[in-house]
mmCIF file of N, CA and C and ligand atoms in Angstrom:
data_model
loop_
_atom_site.group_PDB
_atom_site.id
_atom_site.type_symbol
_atom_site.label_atom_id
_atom_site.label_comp_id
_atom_site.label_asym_id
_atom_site.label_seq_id
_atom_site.Cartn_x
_atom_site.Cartn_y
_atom_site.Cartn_z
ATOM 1 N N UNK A 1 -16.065 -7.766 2.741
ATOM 2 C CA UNK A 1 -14.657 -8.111 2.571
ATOM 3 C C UNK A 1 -14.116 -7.385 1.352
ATOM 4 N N UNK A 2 -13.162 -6.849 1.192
ATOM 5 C CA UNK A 2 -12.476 -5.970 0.341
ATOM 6 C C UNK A 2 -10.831 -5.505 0.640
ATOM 7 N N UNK A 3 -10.314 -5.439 -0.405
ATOM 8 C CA UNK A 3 -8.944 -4.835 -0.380
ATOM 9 C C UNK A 3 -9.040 -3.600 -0.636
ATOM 10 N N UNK A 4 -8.415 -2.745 0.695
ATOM 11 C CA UNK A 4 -8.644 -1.265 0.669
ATOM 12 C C UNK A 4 -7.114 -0.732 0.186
ATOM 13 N N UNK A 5 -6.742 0.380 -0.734
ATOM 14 C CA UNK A 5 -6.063 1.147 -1.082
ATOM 15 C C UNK A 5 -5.585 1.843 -0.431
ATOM 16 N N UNK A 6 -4.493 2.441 0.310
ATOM 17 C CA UNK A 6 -4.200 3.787 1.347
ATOM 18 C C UNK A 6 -3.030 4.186 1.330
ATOM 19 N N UNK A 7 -2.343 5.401 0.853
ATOM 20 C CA UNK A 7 -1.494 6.253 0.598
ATOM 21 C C UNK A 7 -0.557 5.531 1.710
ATOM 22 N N UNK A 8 0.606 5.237 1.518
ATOM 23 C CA UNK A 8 1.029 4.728 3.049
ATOM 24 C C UNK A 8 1.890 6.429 3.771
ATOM 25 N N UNK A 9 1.740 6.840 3.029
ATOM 26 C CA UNK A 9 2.462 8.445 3.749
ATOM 27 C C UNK A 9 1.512 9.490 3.359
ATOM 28 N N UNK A 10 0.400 9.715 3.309
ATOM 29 C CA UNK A 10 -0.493 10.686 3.178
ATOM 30 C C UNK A 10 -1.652 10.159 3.889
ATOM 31 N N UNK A 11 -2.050 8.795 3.759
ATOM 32 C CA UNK A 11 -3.015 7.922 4.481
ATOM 33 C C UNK A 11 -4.592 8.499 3.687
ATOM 34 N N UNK A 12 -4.356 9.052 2.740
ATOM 35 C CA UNK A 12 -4.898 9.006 1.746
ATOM 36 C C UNK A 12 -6.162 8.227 0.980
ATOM 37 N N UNK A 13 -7.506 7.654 1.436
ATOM 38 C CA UNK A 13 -8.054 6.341 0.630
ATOM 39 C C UNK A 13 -8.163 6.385 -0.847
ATOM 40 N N UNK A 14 -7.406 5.643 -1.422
ATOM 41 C CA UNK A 14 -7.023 5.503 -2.574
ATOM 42 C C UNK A 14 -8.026 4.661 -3.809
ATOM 43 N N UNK A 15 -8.791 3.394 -2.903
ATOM 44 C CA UNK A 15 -9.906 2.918 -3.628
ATOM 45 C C UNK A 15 -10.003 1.296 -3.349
ATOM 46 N N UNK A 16 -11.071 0.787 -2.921
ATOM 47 C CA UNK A 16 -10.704 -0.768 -2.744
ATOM 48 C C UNK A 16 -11.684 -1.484 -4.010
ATOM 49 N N UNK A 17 -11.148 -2.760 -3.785
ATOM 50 C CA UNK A 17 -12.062 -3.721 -4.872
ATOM 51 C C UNK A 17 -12.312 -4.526 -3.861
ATOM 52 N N UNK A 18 -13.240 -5.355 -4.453
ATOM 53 C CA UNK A 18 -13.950 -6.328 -3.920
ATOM 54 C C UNK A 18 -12.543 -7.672 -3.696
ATOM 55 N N UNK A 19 -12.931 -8.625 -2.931
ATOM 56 C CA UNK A 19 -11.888 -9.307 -2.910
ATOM 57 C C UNK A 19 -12.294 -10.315 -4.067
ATOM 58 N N UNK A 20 -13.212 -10.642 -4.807
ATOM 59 C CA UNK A 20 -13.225 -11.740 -5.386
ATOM 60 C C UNK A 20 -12.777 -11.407 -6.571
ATOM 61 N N UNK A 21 -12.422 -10.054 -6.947
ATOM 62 C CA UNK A 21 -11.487 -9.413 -8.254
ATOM 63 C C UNK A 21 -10.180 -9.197 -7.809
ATOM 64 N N UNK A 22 -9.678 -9.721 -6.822
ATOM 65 C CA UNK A 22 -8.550 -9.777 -6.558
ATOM 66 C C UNK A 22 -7.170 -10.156 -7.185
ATOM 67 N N UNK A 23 -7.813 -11.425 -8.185
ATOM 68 C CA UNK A 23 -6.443 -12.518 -7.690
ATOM 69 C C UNK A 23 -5.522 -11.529 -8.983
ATOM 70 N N UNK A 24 -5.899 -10.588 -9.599
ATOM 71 C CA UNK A 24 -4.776 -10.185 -10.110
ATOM 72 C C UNK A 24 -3.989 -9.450 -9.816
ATOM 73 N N UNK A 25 -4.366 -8.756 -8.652
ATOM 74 C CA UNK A 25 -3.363 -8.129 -7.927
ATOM 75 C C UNK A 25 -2.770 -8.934 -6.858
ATOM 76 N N UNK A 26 -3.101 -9.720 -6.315
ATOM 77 C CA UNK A 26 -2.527 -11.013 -5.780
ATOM 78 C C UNK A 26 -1.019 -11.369 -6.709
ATOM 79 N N UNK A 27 -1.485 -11.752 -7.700
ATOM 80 C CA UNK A 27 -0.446 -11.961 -8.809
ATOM 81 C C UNK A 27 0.799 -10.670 -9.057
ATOM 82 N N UNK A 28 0.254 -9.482 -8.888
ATOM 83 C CA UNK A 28 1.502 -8.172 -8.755
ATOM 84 C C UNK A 28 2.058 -8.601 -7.236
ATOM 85 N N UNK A 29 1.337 -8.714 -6.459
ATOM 86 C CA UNK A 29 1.786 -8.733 -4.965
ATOM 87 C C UNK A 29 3.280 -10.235 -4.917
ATOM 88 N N UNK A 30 2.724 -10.818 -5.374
ATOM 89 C CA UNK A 30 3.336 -12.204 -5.628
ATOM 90 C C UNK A 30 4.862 -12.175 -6.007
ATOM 91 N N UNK A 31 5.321 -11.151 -6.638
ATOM 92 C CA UNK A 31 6.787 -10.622 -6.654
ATOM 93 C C UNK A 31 7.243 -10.181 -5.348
ATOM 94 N N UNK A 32 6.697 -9.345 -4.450
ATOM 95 C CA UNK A 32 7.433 -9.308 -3.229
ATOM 96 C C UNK A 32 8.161 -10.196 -2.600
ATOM 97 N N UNK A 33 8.612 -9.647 -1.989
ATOM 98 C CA UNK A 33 9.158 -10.862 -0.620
ATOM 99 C C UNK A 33 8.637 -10.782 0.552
ATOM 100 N N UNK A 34 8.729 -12.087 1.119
ATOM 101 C CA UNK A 34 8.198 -11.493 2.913
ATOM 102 C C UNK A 34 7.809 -10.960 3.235
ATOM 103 N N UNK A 35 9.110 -9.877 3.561
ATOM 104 C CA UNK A 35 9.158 -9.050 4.277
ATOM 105 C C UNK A 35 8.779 -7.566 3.628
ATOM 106 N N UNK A 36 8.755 -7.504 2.460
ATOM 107 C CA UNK A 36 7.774 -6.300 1.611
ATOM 108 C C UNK A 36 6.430 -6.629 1.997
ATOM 109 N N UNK A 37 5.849 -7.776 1.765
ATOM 110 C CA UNK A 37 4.581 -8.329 2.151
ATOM 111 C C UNK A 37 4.507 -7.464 3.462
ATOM 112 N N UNK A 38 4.780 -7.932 4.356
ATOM 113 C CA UNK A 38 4.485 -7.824 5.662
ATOM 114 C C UNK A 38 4.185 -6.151 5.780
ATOM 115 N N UNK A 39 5.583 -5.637 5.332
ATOM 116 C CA UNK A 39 5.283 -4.092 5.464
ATOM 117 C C UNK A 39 4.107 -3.465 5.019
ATOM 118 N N UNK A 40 3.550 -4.126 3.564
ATOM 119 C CA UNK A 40 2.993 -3.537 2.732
ATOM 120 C C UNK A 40 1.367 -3.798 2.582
ATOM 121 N N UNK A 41 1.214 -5.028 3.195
ATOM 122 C CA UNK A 41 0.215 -5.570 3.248
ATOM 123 C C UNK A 41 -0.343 -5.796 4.748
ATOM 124 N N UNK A 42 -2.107 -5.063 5.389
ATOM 125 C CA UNK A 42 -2.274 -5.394 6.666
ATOM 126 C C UNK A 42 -3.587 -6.036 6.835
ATOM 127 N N UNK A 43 -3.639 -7.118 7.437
ATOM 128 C CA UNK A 43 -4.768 -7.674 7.538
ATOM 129 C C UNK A 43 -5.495 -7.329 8.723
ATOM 130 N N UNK A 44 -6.970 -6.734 9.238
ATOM 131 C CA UNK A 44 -7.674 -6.241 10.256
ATOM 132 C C UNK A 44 -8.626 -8.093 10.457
ATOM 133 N N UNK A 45 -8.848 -7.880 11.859
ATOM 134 C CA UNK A 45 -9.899 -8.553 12.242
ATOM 135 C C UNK A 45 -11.620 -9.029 11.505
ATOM 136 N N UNK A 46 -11.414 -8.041 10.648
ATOM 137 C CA UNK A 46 -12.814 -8.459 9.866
ATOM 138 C C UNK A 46 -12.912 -8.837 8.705
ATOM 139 N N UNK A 47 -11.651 -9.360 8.846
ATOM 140 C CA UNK A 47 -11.008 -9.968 7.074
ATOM 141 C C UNK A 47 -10.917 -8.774 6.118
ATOM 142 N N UNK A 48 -10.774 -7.779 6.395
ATOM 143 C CA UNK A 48 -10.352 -6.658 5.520
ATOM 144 C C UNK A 48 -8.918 -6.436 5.178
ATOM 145 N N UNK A 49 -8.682 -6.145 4.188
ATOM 146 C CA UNK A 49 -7.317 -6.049 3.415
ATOM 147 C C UNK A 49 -6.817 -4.837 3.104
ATOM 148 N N UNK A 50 -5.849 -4.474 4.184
ATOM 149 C CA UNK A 50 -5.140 -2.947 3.597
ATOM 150 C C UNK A 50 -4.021 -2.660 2.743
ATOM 151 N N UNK A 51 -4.258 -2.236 1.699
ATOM 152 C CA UNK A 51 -2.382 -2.426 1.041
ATOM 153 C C UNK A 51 -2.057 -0.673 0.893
ATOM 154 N N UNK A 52 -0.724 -0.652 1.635
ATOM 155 C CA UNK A 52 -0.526 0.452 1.347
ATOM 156 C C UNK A 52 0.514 1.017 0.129
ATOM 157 N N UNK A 53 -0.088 1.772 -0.332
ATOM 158 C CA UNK A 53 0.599 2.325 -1.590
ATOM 159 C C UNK A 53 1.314 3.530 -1.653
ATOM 160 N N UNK A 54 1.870 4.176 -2.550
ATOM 161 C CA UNK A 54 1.929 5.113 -2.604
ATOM 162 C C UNK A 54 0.912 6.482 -3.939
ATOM 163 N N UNK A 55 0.572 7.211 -3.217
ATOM 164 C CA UNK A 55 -0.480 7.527 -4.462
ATOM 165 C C UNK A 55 0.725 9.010 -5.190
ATOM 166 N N UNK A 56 -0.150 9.146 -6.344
ATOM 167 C CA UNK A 56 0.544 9.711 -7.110
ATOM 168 C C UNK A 56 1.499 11.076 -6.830
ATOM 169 N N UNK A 57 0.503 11.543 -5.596
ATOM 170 C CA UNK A 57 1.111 12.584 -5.201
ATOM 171 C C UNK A 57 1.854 12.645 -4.425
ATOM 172 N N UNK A 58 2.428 11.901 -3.705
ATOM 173 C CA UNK A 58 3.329 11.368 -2.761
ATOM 174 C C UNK A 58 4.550 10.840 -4.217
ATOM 175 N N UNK A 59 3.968 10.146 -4.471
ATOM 176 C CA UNK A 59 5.059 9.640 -5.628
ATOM 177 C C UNK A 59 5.982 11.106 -6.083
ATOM 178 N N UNK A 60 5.261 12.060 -6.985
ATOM 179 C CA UNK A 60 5.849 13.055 -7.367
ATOM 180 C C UNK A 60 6.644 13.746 -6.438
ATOM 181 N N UNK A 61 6.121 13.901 -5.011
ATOM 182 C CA UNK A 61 6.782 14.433 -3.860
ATOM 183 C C UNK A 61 7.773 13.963 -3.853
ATOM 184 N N UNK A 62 7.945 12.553 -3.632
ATOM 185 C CA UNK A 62 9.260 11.709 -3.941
ATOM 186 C C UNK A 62 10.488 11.794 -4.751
ATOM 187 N N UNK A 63 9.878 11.960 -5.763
ATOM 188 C CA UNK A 63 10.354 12.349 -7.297
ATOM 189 C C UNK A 63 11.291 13.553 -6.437
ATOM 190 N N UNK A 64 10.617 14.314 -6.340
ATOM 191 C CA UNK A 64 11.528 15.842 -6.535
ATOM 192 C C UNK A 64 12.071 15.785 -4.835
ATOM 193 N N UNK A 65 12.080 15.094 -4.060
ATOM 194 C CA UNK A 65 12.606 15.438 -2.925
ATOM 195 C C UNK A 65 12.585 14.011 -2.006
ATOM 196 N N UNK A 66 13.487 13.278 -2.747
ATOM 197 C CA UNK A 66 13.858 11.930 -2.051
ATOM 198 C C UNK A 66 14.168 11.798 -0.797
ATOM 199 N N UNK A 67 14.520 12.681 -0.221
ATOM 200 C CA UNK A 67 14.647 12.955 1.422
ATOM 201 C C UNK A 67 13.727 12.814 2.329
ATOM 202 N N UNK A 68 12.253 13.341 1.615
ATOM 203 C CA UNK A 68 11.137 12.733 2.123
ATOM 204 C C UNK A 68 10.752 11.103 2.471
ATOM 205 N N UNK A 69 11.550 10.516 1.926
ATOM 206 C CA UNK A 69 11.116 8.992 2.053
ATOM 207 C C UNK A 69 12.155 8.391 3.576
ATOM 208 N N UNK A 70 12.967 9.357 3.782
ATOM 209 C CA UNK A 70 13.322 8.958 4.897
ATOM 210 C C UNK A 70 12.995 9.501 5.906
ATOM 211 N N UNK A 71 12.242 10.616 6.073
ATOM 212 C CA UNK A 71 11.868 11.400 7.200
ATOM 213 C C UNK A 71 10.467 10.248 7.609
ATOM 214 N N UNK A 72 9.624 9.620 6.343
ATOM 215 C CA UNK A 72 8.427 9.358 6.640
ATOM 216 C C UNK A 72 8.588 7.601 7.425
ATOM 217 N N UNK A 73 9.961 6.907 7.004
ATOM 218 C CA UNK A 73 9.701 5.737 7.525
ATOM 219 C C UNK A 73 9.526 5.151 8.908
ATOM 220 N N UNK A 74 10.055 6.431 9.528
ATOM 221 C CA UNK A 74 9.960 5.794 11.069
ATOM 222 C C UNK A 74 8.827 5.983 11.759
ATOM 223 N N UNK A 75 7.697 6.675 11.101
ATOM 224 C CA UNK A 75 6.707 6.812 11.213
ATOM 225 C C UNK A 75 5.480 5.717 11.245
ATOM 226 N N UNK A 76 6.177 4.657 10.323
ATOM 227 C CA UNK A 76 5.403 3.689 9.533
ATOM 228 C C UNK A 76 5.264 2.013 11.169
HETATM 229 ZN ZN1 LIG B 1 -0.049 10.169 -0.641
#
């Protein structure tokens, strides 16, 4: 059981922790809403935990070419 890391637009593996070091990112997650939750967070059949992020390089992509974030959502 683990919370896995994954680029949500590069799909990228980014890095998981164990779930029992969790609850502090639980606690960042805990500001969302709902419906960020839902998007952002996927639960698989084997109790595995996907959160998708954005990793740095996607970020910077972002940065310099915000247009990208709309080409990639309908994808999602
Ligand atoms: Zn990425």
């Amino acid at each position: 059981m683990a919370i896995n890391y994954v680029c949500r637009h590069c799909r990228t593996f980014l890095g998981s922790i164990r779930r029992s070091d969790a609850a502090e990112i639980r606690l960042g997650l805990h500001s969302l809403t709902p419906a960020e939750r839902r998007d952002i967070i996927a639960y698989d059949s084997d109790g595995e935990v996907t959160v998708k992020v954005t990793c740095d390089y996607c970020k910077q992509a972002l940065d310099n070419n915000p247009e990208l974030s709309l080409l990639a959502s309908p994808l999602q």
